[in-house]
PDB file of C-alpha atoms in Angstrom:
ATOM      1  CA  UNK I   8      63.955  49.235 167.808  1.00 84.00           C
ATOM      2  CA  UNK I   9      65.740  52.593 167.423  1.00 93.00           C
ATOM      3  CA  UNK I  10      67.810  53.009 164.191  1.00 96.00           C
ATOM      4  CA  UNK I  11      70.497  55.698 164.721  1.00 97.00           C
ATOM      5  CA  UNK I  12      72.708  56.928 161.799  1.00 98.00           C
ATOM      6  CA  UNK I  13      76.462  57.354 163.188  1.00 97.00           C
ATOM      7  CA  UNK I  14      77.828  59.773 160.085  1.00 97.00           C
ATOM      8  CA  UNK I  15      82.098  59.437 160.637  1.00 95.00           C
ATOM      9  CA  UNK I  16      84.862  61.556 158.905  1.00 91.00           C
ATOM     10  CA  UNK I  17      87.706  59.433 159.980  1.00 86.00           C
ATOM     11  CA  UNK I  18      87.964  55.644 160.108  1.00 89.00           C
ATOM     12  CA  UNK I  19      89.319  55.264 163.536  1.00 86.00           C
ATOM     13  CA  UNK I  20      86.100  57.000 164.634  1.00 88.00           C
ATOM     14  CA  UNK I  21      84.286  53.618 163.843  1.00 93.00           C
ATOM     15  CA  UNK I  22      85.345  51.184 166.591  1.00 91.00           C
ATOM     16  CA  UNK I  23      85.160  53.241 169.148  1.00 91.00           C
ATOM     17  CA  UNK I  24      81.292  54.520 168.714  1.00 93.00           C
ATOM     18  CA  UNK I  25      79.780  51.042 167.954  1.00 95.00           C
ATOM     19  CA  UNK I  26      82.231  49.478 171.102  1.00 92.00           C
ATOM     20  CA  UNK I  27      80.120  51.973 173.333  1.00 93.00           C
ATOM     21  CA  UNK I  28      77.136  51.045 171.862  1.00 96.00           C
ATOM     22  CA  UNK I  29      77.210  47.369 172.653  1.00 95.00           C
ATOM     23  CA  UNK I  30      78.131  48.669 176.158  1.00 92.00           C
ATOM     24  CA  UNK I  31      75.847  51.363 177.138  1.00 92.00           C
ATOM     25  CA  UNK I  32      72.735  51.033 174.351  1.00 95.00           C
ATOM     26  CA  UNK I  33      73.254  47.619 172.689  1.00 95.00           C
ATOM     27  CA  UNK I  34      68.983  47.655 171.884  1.00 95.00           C
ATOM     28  CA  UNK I  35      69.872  50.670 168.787  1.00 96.00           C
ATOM     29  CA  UNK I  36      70.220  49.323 165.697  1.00 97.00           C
ATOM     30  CA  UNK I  37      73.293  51.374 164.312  1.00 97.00           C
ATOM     31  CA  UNK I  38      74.297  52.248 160.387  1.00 97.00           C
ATOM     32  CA  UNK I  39      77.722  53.618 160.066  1.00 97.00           C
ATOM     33  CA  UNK I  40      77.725  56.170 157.017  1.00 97.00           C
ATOM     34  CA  UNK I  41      81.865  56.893 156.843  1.00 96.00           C
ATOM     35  CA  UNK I  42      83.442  59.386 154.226  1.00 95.00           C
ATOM     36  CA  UNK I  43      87.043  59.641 155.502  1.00 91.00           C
ATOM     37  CA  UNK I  44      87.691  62.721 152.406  1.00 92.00           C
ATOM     38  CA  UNK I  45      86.092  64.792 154.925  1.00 92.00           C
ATOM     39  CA  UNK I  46      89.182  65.516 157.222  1.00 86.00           C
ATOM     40  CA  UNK I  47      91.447  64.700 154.527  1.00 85.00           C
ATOM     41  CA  UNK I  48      89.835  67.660 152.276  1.00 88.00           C
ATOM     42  CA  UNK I  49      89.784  69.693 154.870  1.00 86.00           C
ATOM     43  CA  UNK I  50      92.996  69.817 156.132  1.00 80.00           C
ATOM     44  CA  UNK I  51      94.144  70.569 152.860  1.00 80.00           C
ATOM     45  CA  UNK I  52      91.893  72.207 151.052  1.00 71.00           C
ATOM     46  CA  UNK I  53      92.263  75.523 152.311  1.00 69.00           C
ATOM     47  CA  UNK I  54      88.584  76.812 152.216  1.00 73.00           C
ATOM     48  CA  UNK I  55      87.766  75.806 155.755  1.00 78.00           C
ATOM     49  CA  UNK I  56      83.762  75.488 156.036  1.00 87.00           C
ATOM     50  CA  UNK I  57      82.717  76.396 152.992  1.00 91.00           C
ATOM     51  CA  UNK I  58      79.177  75.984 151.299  1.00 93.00           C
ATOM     52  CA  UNK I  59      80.544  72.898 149.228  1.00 91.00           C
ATOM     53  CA  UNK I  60      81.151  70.996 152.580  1.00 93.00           C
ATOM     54  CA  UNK I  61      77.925  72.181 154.148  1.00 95.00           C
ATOM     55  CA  UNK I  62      76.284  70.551 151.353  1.00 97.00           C
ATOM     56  CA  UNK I  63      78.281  67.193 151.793  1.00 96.00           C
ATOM     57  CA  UNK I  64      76.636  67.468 155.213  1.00 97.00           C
ATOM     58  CA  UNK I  65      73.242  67.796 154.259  1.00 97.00           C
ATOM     59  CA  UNK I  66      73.420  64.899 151.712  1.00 97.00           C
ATOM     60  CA  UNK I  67      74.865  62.510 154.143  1.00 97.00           C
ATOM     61  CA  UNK I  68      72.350  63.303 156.742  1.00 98.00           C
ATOM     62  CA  UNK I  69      69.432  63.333 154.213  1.00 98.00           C
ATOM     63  CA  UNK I  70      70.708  59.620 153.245  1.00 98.00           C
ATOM     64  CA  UNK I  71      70.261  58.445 156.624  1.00 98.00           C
ATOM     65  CA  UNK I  72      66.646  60.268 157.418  1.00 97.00           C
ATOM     66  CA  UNK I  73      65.761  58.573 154.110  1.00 97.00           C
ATOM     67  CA  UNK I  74      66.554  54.979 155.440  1.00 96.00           C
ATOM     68  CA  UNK I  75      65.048  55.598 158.529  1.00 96.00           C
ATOM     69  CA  UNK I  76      67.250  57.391 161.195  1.00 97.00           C
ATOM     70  CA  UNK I  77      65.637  58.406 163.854  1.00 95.00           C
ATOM     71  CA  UNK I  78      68.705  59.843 165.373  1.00 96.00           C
ATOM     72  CA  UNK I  79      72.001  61.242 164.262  1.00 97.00           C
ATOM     73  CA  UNK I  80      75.602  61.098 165.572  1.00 97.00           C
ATOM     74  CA  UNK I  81      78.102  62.796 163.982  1.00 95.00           C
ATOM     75  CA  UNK I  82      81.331  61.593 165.451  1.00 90.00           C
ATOM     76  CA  UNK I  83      83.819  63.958 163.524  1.00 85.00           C
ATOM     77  CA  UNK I  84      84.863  67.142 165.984  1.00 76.00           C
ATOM     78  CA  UNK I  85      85.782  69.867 163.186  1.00 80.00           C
ATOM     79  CA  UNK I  86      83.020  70.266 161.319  1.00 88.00           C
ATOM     80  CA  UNK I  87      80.387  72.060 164.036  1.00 86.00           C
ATOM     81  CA  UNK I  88      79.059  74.441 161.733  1.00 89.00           C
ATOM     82  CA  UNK I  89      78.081  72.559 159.181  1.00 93.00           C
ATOM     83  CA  UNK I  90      76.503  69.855 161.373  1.00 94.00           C
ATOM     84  CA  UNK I  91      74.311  72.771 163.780  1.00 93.00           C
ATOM     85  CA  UNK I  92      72.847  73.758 159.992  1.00 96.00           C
ATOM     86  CA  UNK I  93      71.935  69.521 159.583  1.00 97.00           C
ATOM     87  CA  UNK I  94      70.036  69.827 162.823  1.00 96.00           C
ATOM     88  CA  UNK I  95      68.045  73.157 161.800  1.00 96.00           C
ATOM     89  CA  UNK I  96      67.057  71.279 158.576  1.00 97.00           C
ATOM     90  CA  UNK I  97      66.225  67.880 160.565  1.00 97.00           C
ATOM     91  CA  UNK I  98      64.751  69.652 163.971  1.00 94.00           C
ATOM     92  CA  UNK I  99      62.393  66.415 163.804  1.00 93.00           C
ATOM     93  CA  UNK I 100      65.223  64.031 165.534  1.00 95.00           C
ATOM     94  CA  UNK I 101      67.834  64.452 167.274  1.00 95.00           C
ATOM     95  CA  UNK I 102      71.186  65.229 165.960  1.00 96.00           C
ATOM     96  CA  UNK I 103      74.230  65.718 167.949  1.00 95.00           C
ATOM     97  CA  UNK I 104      77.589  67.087 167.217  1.00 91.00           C
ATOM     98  CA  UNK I 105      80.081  64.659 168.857  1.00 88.00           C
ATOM     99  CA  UNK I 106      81.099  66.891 171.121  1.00 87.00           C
ATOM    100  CA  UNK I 107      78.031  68.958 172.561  1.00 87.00           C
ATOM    101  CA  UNK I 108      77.538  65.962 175.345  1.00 93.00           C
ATOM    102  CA  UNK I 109      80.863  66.336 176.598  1.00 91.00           C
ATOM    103  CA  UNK I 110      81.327  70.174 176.774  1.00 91.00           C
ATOM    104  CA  UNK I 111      77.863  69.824 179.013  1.00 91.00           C
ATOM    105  CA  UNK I 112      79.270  67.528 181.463  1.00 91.00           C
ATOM    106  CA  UNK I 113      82.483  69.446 181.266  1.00 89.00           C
ATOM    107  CA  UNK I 114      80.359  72.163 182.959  1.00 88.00           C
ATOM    108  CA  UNK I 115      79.657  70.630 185.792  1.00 88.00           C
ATOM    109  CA  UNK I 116      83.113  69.936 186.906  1.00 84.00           C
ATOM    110  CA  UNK I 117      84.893  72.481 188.672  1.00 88.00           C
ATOM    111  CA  UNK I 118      88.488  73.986 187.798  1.00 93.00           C
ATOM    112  CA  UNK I 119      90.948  74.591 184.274  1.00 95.00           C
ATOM    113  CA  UNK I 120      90.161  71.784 181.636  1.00 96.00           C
ATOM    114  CA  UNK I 121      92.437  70.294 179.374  1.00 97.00           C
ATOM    115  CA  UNK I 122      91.217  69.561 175.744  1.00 97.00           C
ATOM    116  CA  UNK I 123      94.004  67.511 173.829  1.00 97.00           C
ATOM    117  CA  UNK I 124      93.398  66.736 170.417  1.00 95.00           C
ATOM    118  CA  UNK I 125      95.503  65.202 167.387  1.00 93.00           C
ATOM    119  CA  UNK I 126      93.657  66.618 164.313  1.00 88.00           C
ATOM    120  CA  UNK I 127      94.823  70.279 164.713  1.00 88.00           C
ATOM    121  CA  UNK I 128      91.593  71.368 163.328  1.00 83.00           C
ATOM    122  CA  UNK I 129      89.130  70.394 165.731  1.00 85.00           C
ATOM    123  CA  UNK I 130      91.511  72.856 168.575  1.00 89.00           C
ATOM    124  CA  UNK I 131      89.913  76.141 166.119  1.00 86.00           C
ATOM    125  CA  UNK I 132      86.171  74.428 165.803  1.00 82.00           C
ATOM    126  CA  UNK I 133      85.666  73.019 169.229  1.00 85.00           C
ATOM    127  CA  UNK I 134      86.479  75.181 171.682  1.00 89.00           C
ATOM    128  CA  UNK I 135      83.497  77.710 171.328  1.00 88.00           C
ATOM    129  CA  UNK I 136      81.279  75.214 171.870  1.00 86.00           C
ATOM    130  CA  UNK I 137      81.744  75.036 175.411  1.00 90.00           C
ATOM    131  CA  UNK I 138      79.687  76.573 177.587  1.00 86.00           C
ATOM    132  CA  UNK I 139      80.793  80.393 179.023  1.00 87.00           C
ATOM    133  CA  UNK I 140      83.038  80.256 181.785  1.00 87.00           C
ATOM    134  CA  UNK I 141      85.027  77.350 181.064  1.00 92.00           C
ATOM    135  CA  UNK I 142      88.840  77.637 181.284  1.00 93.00           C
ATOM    136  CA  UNK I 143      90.360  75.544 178.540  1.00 95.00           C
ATOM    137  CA  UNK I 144      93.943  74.654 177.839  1.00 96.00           C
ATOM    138  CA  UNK I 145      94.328  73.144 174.438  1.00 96.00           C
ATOM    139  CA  UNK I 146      96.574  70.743 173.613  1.00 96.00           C
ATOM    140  CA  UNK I 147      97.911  69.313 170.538  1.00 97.00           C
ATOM    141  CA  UNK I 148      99.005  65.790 170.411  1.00 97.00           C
ATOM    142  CA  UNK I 149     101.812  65.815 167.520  1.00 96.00           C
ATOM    143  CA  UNK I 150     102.316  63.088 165.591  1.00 97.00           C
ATOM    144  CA  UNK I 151      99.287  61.322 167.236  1.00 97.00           C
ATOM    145  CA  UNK I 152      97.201  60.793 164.310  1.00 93.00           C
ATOM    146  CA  UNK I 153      99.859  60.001 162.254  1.00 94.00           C
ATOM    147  CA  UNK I 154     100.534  56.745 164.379  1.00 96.00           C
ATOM    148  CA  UNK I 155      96.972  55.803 164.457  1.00 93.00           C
ATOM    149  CA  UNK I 156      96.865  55.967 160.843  1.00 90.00           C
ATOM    150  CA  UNK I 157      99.951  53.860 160.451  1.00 95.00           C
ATOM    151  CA  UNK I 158      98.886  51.467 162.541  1.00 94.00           C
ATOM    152  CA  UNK I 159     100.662  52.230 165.974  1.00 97.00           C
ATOM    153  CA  UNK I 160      97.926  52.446 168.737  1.00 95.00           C
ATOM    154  CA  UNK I 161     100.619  52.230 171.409  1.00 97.00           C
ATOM    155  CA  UNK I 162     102.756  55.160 170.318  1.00 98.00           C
ATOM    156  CA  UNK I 163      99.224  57.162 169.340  1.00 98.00           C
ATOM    157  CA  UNK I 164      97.930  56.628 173.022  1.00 97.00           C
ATOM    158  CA  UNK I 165     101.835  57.336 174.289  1.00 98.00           C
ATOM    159  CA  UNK I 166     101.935  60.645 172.629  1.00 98.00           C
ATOM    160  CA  UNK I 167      98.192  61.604 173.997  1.00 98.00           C
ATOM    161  CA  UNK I 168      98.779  60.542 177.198  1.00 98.00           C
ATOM    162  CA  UNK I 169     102.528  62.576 177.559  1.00 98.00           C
ATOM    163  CA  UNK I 170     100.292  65.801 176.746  1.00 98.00           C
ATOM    164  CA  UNK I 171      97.715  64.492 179.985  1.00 98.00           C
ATOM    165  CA  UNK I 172     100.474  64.708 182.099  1.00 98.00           C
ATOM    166  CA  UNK I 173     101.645  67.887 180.696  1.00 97.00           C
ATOM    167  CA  UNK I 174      98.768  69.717 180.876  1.00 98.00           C
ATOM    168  CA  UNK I 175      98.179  68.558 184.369  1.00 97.00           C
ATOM    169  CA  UNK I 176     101.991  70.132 185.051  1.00 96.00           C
ATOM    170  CA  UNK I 177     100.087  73.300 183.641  1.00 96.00           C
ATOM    171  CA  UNK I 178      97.495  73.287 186.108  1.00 96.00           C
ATOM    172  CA  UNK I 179      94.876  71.278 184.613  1.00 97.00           C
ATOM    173  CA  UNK I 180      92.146  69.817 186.975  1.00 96.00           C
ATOM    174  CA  UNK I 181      90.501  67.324 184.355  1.00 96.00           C
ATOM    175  CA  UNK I 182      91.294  66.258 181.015  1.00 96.00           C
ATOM    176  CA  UNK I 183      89.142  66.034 178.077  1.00 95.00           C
ATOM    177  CA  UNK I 184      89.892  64.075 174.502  1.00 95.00           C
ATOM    178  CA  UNK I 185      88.405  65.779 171.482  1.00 91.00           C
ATOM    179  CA  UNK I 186      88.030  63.183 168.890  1.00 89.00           C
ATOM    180  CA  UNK I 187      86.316  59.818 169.151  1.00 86.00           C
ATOM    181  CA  UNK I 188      89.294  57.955 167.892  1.00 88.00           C
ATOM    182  CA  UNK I 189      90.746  58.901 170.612  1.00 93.00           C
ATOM    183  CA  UNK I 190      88.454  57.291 173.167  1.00 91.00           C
ATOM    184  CA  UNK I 191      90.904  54.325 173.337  1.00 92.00           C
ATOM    185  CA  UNK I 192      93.705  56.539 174.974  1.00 95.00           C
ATOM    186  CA  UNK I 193      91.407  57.655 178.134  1.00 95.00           C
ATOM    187  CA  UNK I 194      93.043  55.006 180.678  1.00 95.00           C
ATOM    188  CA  UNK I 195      96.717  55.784 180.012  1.00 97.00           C
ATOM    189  CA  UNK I 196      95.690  59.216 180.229  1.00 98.00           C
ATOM    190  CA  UNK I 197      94.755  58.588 183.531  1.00 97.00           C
ATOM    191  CA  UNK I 198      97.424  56.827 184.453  1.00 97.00           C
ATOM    192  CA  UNK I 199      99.425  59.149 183.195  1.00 97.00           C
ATOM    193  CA  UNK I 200      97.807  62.290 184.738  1.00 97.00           C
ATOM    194  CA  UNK I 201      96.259  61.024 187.657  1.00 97.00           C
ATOM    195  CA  UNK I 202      93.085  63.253 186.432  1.00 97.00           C
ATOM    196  CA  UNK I 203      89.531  62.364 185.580  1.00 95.00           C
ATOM    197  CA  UNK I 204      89.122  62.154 181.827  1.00 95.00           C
ATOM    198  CA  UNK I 205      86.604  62.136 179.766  1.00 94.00           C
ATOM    199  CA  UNK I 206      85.544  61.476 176.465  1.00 93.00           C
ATOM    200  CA  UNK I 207      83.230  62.504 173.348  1.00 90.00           C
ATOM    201  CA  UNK I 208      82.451  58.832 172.690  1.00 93.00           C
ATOM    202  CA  UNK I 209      81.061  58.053 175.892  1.00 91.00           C
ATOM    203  CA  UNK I 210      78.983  61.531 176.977  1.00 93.00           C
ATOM    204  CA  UNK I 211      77.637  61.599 173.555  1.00 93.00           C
ATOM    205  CA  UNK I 212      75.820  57.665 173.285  1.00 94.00           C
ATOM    206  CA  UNK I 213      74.508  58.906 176.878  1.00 91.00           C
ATOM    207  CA  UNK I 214      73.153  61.775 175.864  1.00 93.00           C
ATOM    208  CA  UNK I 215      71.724  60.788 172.503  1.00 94.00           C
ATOM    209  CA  UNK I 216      70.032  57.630 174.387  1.00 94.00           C
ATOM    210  CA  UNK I 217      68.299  60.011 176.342  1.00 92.00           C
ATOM    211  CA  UNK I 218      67.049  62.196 173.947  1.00 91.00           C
ATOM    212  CA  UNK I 219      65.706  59.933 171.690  1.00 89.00           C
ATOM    213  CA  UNK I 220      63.581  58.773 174.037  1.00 84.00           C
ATOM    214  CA  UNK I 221      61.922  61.738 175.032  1.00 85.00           C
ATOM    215  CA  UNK I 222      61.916  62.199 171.350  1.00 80.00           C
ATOM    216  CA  UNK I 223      59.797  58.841 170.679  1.00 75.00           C
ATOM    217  CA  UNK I 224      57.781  59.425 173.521  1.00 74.00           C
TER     218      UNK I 224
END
């Protein structure tokens, strides 16, 4: 069976991943590697993507080639850079940033997508790595993250969902969520916006699925 390392920066990143595994690839066998300094450091540290953090990278992905990865998922959306260097250094397997899958389905749709996020972050890293020609309207979900962490998945999903609606007000054709943890908001997003919406956590087991199979091949 396939082992695949999921490598996670924030807690609520957890759930989400493994729930889509048992759905859409419930043959991998999963270990969850989870260092939830990451964000924290980052957000106030100061030093953005330094070499210190790169290095964090590379020892967290180096523990799970050693155990026997054979694929990586980083599920974490602000730290591109440093996990584009992990996949240089392990070119061997795959290794996907948890939001490449997305931003390549997000090219196939047609008109102005809106990317919401709650880690303000991830609105600075993610955005470049869409594909040229894309028309993004980013969105910050205040206050968001802070509910999640306290416990209050209703108000979390409210506050994501009011910016769905908004950004649909703002021309928006379909709406895209940033950060695995918030996977769980997609529906009342929908309801909310009346938009397609889609999802890191989902595009990314897809994708990963089908490249490590061409990569056992």
């Amino acid at each position: 069976m396939t082992r695949i390392a999921l490598i996670h920066a924030l807690s609520h990143s957890v759930a989400p991943v493994n729930a889509a595994f048992e759905r859409d690839w419930p043959e991998a066998v999963r270990m969850n590697l989870l260092d939830d300094s990451l964000s924290a450091d980052l957000a106030r540290g100061g030093k953005g993507l330094d070499a210190a953090m790169h290095e964090r990278f590379q020892r967290l992905a180096q523990y799970a080639v050693d155990t026997g990865a054979e694929g990586i998922l980083f599920t974490c959306s602000a730290f591109g850079p440093c996990i584009e260097a992990v996949a240089q250094r392990h070119a061997g397997i795959p290794v996907l940033k948890p939001n490449e899958a997305m931003a390549a389905e997000a090219a196939q749709g047609q008109g102005r997508l809106g990317l919401i996020a709650t880690f303000a972050a991830t609105l600075v890293s993610m955005p470049p790595e869409f594909p040229p020609g894309i028309a993004l309207e980013p969105m910050l979900a205040e206050g968001a993250l802070d509910a999640l962490n306290a416990g209050d998945t209703q108000r979390h999903d409210a506050l994501i969902a009011a910016q769905a609606a908004a950004l649909r007000e703002r021309g928006c054709t379909r709406i895209a969520l940033a950060q695995f943890s918030m996977a769980r908001a997609r529906a009342a997003c929908e309801a909310a916006s009346g938009l397609p919406v889609l999802t890191t956590v989902d595009s990314a087991v897809r994708a990963l699925r089908l490249r490590t199979d061409q990569a056992l091949r």
